Structures are given as structure tokens and as C-alpha cells.
GROMACS .gro file of C-alpha atoms in nm:
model
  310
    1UNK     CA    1   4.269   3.911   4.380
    2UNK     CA    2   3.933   4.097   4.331
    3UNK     CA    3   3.705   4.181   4.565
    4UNK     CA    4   3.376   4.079   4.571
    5UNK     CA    5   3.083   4.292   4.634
    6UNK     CA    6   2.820   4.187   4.900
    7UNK     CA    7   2.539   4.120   4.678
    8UNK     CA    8   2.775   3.846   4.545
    9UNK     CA    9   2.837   3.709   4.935
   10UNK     CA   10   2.466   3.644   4.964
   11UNK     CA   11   2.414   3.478   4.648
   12UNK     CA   12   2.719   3.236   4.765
   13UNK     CA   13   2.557   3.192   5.088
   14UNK     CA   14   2.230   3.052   4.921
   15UNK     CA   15   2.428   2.803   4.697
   16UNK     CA   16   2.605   2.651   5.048
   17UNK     CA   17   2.277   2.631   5.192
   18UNK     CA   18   2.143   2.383   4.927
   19UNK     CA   19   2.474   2.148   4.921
   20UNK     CA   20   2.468   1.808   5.046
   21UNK     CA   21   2.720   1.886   5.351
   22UNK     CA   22   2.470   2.170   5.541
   23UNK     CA   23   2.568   2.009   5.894
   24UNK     CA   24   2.935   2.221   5.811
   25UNK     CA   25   2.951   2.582   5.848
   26UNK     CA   26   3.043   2.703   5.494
   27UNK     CA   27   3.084   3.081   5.617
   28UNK     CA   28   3.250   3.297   5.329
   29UNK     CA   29   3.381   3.658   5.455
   30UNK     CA   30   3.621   3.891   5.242
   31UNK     CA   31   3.867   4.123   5.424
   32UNK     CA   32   4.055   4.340   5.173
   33UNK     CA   33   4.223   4.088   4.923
   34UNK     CA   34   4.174   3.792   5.175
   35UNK     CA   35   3.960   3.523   5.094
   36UNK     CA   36   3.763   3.335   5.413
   37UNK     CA   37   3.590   3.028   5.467
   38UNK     CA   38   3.499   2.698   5.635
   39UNK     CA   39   3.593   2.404   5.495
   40UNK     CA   40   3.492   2.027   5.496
   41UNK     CA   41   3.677   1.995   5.847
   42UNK     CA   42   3.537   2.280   5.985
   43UNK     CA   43   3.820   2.466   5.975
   44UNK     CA   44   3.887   2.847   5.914
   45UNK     CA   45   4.071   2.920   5.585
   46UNK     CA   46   4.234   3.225   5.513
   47UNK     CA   47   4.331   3.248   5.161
   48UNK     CA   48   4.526   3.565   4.976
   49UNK     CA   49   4.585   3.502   4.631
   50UNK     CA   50   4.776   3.166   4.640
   51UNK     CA   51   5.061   3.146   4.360
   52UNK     CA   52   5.194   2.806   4.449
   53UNK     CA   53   4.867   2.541   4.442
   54UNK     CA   54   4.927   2.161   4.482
   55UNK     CA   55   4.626   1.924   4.418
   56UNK     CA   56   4.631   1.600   4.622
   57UNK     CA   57   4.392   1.458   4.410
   58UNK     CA   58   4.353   1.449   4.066
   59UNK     CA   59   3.986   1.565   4.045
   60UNK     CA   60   4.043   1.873   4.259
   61UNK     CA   61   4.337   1.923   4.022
   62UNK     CA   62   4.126   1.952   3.752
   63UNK     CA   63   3.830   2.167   3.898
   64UNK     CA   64   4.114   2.412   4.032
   65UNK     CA   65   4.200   2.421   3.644
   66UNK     CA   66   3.827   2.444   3.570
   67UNK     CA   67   3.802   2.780   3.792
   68UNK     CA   68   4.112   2.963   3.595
   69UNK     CA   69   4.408   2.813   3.871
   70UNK     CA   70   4.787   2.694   3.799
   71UNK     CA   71   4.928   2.429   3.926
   72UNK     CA   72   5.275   2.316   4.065
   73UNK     CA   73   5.231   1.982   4.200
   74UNK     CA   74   4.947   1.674   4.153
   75UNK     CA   75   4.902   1.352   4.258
   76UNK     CA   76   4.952   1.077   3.993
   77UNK     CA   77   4.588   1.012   3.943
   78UNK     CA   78   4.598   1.374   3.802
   79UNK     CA   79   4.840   1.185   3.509
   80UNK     CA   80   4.647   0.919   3.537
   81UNK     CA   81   4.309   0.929   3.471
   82UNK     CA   82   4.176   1.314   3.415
   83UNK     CA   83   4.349   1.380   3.050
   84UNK     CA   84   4.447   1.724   3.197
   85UNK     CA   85   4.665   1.962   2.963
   86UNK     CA   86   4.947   1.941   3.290
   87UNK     CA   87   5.296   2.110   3.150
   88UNK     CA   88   5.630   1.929   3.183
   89UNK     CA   89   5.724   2.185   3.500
   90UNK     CA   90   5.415   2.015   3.709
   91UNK     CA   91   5.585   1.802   3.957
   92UNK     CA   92   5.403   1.466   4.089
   93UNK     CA   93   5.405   1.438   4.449
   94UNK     CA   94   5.281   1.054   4.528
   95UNK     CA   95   4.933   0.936   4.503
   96UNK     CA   96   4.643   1.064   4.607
   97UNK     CA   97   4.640   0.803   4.931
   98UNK     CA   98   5.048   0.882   5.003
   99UNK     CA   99   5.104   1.189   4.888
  100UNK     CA  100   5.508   1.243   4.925
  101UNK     CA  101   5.525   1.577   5.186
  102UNK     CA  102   5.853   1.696   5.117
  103UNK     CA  103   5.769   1.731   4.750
  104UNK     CA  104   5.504   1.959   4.876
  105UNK     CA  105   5.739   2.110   5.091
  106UNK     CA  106   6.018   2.197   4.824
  107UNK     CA  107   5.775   2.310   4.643
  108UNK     CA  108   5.689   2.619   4.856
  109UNK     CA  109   5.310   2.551   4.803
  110UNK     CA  110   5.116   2.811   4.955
  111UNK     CA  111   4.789   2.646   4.920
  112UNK     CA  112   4.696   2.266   4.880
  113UNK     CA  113   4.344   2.080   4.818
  114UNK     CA  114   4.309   1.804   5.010
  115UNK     CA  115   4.012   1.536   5.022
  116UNK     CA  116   3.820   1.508   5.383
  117UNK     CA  117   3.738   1.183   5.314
  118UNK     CA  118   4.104   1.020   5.320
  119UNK     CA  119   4.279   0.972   5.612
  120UNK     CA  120   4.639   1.064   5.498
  121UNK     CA  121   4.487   1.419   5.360
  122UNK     CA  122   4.394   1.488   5.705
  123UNK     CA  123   4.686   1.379   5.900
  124UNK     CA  124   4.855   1.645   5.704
  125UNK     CA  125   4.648   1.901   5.913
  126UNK     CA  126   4.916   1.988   6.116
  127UNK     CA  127   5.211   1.956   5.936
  128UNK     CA  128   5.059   2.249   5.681
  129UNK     CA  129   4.943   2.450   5.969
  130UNK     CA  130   5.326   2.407   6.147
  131UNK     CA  131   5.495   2.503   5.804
  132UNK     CA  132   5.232   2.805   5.745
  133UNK     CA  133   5.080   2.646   5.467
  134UNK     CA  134   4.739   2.674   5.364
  135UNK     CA  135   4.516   2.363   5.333
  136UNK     CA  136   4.146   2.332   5.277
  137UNK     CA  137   3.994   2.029   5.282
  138UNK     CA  138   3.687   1.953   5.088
  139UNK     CA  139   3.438   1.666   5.009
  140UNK     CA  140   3.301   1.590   4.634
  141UNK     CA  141   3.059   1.302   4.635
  142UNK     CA  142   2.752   1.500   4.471
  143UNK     CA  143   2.727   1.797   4.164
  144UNK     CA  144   2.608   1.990   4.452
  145UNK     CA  145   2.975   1.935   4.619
  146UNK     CA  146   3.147   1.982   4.291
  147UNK     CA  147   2.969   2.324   4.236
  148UNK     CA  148   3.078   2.443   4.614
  149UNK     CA  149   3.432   2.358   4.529
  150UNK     CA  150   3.403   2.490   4.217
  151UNK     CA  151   3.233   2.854   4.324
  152UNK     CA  152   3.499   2.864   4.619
  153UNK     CA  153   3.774   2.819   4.369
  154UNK     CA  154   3.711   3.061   4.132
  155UNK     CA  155   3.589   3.347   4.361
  156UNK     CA  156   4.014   3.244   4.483
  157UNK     CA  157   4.090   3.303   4.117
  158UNK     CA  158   3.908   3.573   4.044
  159UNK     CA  159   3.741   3.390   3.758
  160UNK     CA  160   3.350   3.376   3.736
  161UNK     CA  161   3.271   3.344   3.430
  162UNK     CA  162   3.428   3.010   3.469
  163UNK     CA  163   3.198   2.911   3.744
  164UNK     CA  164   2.905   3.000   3.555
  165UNK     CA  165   3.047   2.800   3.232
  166UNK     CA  166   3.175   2.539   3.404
  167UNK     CA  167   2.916   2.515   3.680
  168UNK     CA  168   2.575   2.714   3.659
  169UNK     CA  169   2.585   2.616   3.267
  170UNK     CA  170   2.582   2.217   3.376
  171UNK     CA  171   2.346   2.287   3.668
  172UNK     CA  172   2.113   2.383   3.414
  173UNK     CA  173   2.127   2.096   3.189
  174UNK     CA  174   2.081   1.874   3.488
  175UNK     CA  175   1.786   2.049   3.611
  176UNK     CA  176   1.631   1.994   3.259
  177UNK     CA  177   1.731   1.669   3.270
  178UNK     CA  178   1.555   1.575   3.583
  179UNK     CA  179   1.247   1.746   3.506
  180UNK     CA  180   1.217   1.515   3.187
  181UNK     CA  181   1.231   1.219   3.414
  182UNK     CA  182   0.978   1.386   3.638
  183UNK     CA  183   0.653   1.251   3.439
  184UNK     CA  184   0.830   0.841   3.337
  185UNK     CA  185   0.803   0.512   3.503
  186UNK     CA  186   0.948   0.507   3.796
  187UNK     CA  187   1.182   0.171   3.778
  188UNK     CA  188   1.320  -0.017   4.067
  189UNK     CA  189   1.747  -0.028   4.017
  190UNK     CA  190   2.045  -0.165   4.191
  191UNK     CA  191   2.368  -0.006   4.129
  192UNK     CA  192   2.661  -0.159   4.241
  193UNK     CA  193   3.034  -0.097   4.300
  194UNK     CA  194   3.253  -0.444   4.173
  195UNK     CA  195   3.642  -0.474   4.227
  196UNK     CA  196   3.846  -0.766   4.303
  197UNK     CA  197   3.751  -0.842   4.648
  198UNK     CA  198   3.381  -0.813   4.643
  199UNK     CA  199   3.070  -0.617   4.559
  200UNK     CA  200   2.906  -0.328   4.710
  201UNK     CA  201   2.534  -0.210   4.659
  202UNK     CA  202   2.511   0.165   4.637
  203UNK     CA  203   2.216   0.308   4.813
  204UNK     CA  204   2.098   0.695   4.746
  205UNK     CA  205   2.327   0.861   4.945
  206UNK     CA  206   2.660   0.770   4.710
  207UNK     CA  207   2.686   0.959   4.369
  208UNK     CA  208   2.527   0.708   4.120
  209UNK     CA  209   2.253   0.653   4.371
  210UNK     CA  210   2.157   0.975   4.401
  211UNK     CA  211   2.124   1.057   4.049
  212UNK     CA  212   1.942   0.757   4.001
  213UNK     CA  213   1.646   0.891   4.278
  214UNK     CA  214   1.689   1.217   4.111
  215UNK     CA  215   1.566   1.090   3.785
  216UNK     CA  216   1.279   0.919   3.931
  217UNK     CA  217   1.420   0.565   4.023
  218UNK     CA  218   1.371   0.359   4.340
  219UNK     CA  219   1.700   0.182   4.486
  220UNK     CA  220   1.622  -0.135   4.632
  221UNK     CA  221   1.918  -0.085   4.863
  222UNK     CA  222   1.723   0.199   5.008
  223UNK     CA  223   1.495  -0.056   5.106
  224UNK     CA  224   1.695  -0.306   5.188
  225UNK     CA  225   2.006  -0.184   5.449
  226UNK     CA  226   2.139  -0.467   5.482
  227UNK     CA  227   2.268  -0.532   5.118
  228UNK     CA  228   2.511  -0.226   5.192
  229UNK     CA  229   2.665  -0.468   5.475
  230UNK     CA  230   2.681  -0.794   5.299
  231UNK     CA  231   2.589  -0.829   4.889
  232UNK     CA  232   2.332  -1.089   4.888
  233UNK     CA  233   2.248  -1.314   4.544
  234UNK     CA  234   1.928  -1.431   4.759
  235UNK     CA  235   1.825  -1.067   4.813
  236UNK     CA  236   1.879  -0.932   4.486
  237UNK     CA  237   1.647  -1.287   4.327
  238UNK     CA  238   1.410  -1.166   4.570
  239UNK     CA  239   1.359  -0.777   4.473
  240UNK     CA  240   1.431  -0.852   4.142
  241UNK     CA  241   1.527  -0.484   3.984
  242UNK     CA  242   1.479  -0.334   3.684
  243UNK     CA  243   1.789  -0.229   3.609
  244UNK     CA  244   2.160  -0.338   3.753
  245UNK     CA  245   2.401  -0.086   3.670
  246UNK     CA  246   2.787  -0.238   3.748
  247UNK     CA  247   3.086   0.064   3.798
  248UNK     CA  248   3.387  -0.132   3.826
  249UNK     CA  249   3.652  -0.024   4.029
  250UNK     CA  250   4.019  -0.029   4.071
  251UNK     CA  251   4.283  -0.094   3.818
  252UNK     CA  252   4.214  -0.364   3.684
  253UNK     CA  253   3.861  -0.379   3.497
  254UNK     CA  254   3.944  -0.742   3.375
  255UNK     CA  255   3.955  -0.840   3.792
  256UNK     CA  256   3.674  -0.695   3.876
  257UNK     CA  257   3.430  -0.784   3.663
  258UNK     CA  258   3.551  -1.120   3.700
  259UNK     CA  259   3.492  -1.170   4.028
  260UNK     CA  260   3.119  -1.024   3.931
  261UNK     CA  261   3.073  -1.274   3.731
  262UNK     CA  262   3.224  -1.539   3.999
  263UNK     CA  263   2.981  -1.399   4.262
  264UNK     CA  264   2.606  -1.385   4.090
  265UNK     CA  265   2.642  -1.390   3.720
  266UNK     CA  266   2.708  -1.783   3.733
  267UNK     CA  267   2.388  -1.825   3.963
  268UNK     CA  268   2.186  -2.004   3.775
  269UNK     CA  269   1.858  -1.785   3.871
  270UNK     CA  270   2.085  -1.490   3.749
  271UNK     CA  271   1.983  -1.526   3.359
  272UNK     CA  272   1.626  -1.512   3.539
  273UNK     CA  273   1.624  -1.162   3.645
  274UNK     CA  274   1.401  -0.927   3.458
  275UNK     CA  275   1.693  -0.682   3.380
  276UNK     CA  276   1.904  -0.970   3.236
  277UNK     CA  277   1.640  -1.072   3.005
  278UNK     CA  278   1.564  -0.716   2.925
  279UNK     CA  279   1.901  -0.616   2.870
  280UNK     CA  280   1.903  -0.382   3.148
  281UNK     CA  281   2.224  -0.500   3.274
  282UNK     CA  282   2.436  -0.227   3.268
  283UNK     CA  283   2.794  -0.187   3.308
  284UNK     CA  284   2.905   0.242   3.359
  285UNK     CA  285   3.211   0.371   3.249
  286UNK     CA  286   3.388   0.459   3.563
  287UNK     CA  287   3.523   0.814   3.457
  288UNK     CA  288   3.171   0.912   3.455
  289UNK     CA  289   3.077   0.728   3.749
  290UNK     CA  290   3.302   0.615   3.993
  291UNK     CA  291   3.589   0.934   3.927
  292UNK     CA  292   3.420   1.257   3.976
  293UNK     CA  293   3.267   1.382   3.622
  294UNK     CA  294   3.281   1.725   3.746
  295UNK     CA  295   3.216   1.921   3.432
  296UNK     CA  296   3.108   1.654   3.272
  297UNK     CA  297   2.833   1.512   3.539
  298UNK     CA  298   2.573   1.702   3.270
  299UNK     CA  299   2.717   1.357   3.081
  300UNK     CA  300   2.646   1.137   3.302
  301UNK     CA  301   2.282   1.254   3.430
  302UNK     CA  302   2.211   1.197   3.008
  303UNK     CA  303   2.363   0.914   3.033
  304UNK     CA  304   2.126   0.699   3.290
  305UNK     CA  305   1.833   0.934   3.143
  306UNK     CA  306   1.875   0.812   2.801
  307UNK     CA  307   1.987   0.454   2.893
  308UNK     CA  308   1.640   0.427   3.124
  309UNK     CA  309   1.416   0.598   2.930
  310UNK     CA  310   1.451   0.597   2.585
   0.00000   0.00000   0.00000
């Protein structure tokens, strides 16, 4: 594990400072080979050069990956979804929502990532801490979350040329990217989450959201709260957006988009909205949007520029 000079501990303490999750004491300290910081929960982590790393979730398999790490156990999403080079040794220990402890547990991990956000990940708390096992917990809903994650877990490895590859180099086609968007029409959107038992507007504060107000757009759910609560065909006729963008969700694409088309695309005012007529209906690919794109989010920022501007 190397040790990193202090120069380097300020810059890191800048990047915190601009992530989404301020409210959270991100506090990074090195003592000899020891690695220190606060994590999503708030918690203390003490990390010294980990050998045995489990993933409970596949896209915090694959940024562990990103910053230089091995891996002995993922979640099945991991598998799944992320096309990660994963050898035949990697053992999967349940999904990402029920991940199967006493695979962890014969696998002498000695560090896992674990999401904030679901409740099973944080139940574990005290299991890891009884069994001396070393858990941080993190949240990824932003690129500003991904980089933190990112910069934390390859100052663990050692490995910073892969942050600056794998993160500073996308920061910096994002930035351009929104700067392009800085001086074009600022269009009204709706983005919206669709799976089998409903819809869900998205309003600035979830990933496609924000990207969308960081290239200029304004989200009527912004506006309008109480779409987030209850999807409404009457409030959507009403605003009348220039673009819908659709991320389906779940396993079964067919389902979901489906039961769109159920819910407001047989409305008979539907054909009537100015992004059906203009073909500004869109439906996202949901590795881009709805997985975390991680090294990819560059993609996806080019993505909604190129699909609402050119």
C-alpha cells in the first residue's frame, strides 16, 4: 500500500467537498499503510491493504476493477448486467438485495462494498463489524458519487493513474459537454422511470434528471411535486414537454413498456403532445441510464446532448 503525500490529501479533500453527499463527513487520514475515511453511513473505515474484496453490487464490482482491485466474490448483477472480465474462481454470493452472508463469510473477505441505499447492505453493519470485517458503505446516484468511490478506491489500490483515466479523463469530457449546452434552447423534458407496476417521473435530483438540468433543460417535475407522488396523464397534457425520455426498468423490458403504453400512450390526447409529433419521445437504454454508467457516464451525457441538440 503506498503512502500518499499531503499535497495529495488536500487535493482529495476539495473533490469531497464538491460531491452531491456534502451533509456526510468524507474525512480521509493516512497512518502508515492504513487507509481512513468516512463513509456514506458516517462511519469510520480503517482500511490496510485489503486482499480479499467482495462487491455486493455489481456496479461497485466493476469500479473496484476500474481502480486496479481483485475480486473474490460479486453479486449476480455483477454476471448479469456489467460484461465484466470476472474469472471462473469469482464466487457469486446472492443478489445484490440478498446477498448470501456465509458465502461472504467462507470467503474470508477482508473488505466488502456495500450500497447505503439498500436496506439488507446495511443490516449487515454489524455482522461485519462482529466478524472483524471491513465494510464501507457508499452511495452512487451522480458522476460526482462515482468519482468519490472511484478516487477512494484507487488511493486503496494504490492505482492513480486509473483514477485519472478512468475518472478525471471522463470528468473532462463532461465538463465540455455541458459547456456546449451552455449557449442552446433550453427545452422543457420529462423523464420517467416505467416497470410493470407503474410509472415514476424523475425530477433533478435522480441521475437522468440531473444531467438533463446540467445540459440546460427544465424538468417539469421540478415544477410540478406532485407528479413524483402520483404519475398524472392530466398533468403531463397540461405542461406538455418537449421531450419524454422513458428508462425502463426491471427484467422484463417487454412488461414495462407495456404497461407504458397501457397507462398514457393509448390516451387519445397522447399522439397530441408536441414531443410525440416531434419525435421527441425517447426511450434510454437502461445500462446507460438506469445501471450506473460509471466510466461510461461521458456516454451518456453525449448521448441526451446529441439526441437534444443536434
Amino acid at each position: 500500500m503506498k503512502i500518499i503525500r499531503l499535497l495529495f490529501i488536500f487535493s482529495v479533500t476539495l473533490l469531497f467537498s464538491a460531491c452531491q453527499n456534502s451533509d456526510v463527513d468524507r474525512n480521509i487520514q493516512f497512518s502508515g499503510h492504513e487507509y481512513v475515511f468516512t463513509d456514506a453511513l458516517g462511519s469510520q473505515v480503517t482500511v490496510d491493504d485489503p486482499q480479499r474484496v467482495v462487491a455486493l453490487m455489481g456496479s461497485f464490482a466493476e469500479i473496484w476493477q476500474l481502480a486496479g482491485g481483485e475480486l473474490v466474490g460479486v453479486t449476480d448483477d455483477a454476471f448479469d448486467s456489467r460484461n465484466l472480465a470476472l474469472s471462473d474462481e469469482i464466487v457469486n454470493v446472492g443478489t445484490f438485495n440478498s446477498p448470501n452472508t456465509e458465502a461472504i463469510i467462507n470467503l474470508s473477505a477482508d473488505f466488502v462494498l456495500l450500497s447505503s441505499e439498500t436496506p439488507e447492505h446495511v443490516k449487515l453493519q454489524e455482522m461485519l463489524i462482529s466478524l472483524n470485517i471491513t465494510g464501507a458503505y457508499f452511495k452512487v446516484t451522480h458522476f460526482e458519487d462515482y468519482l468519490y468511490m472511484l478516487k477512494i478506491c484507487s488511493e486503496i489500490t494504490g492505482n492513480s493513474e486509473a483514477y485519472k483515466i478512468e475518472g478525471e479523463d471522463v470528468k473532462r469530457r463532461i465538463d465540455q459537454i455541458i459547456s456546449a449546452s451552455q449557449d442552446k434552447e433550453n427545452f422543457s423534458v420529462l423523464p420517467l422511470i416505467t416497470f410493470s407496476g407503474g410509472i415514476r417521473a424523475q425530477n433533478s435530483e435522480t441521475m437522468i434528471g440531473k444531467m438533463l438540468k446540467e445540459l440546460g433543460c427544465e424538468n417539469i417535475a421540478d415544477k410540478k411535486p406532485s407528479l413524483l407522488k402520483e404519475f398524472s396523464m392530466e398533468q403531463l397534457i397540461l405542461e406538455n414537454p418537449d421531450f419524454i425520455f422513458v428508462v425502463p426498468m426491471g427484467n422484463d423490458d417487454k412488461a414495462a413498456l407495456e404497461n407504458l403504453n397501457a397507462a398514457i400512450e393509448s390516451n387519445p390526447a397522447w399522439n397530441g403532445l408536441d414531443a410525440v409529433r416531434n419525435n421527441r419521445y425517447i426511450i434510454l437504454e437502461k445500462n446507460m441510464f438506469l445501471y450506473k454508467p460509471n466510466n461510461r457516464w461521458g456516454e451518456s451525457y453525449e448521448f441526451l446532448f446529441k439526441t437534444l441538440y443536434e
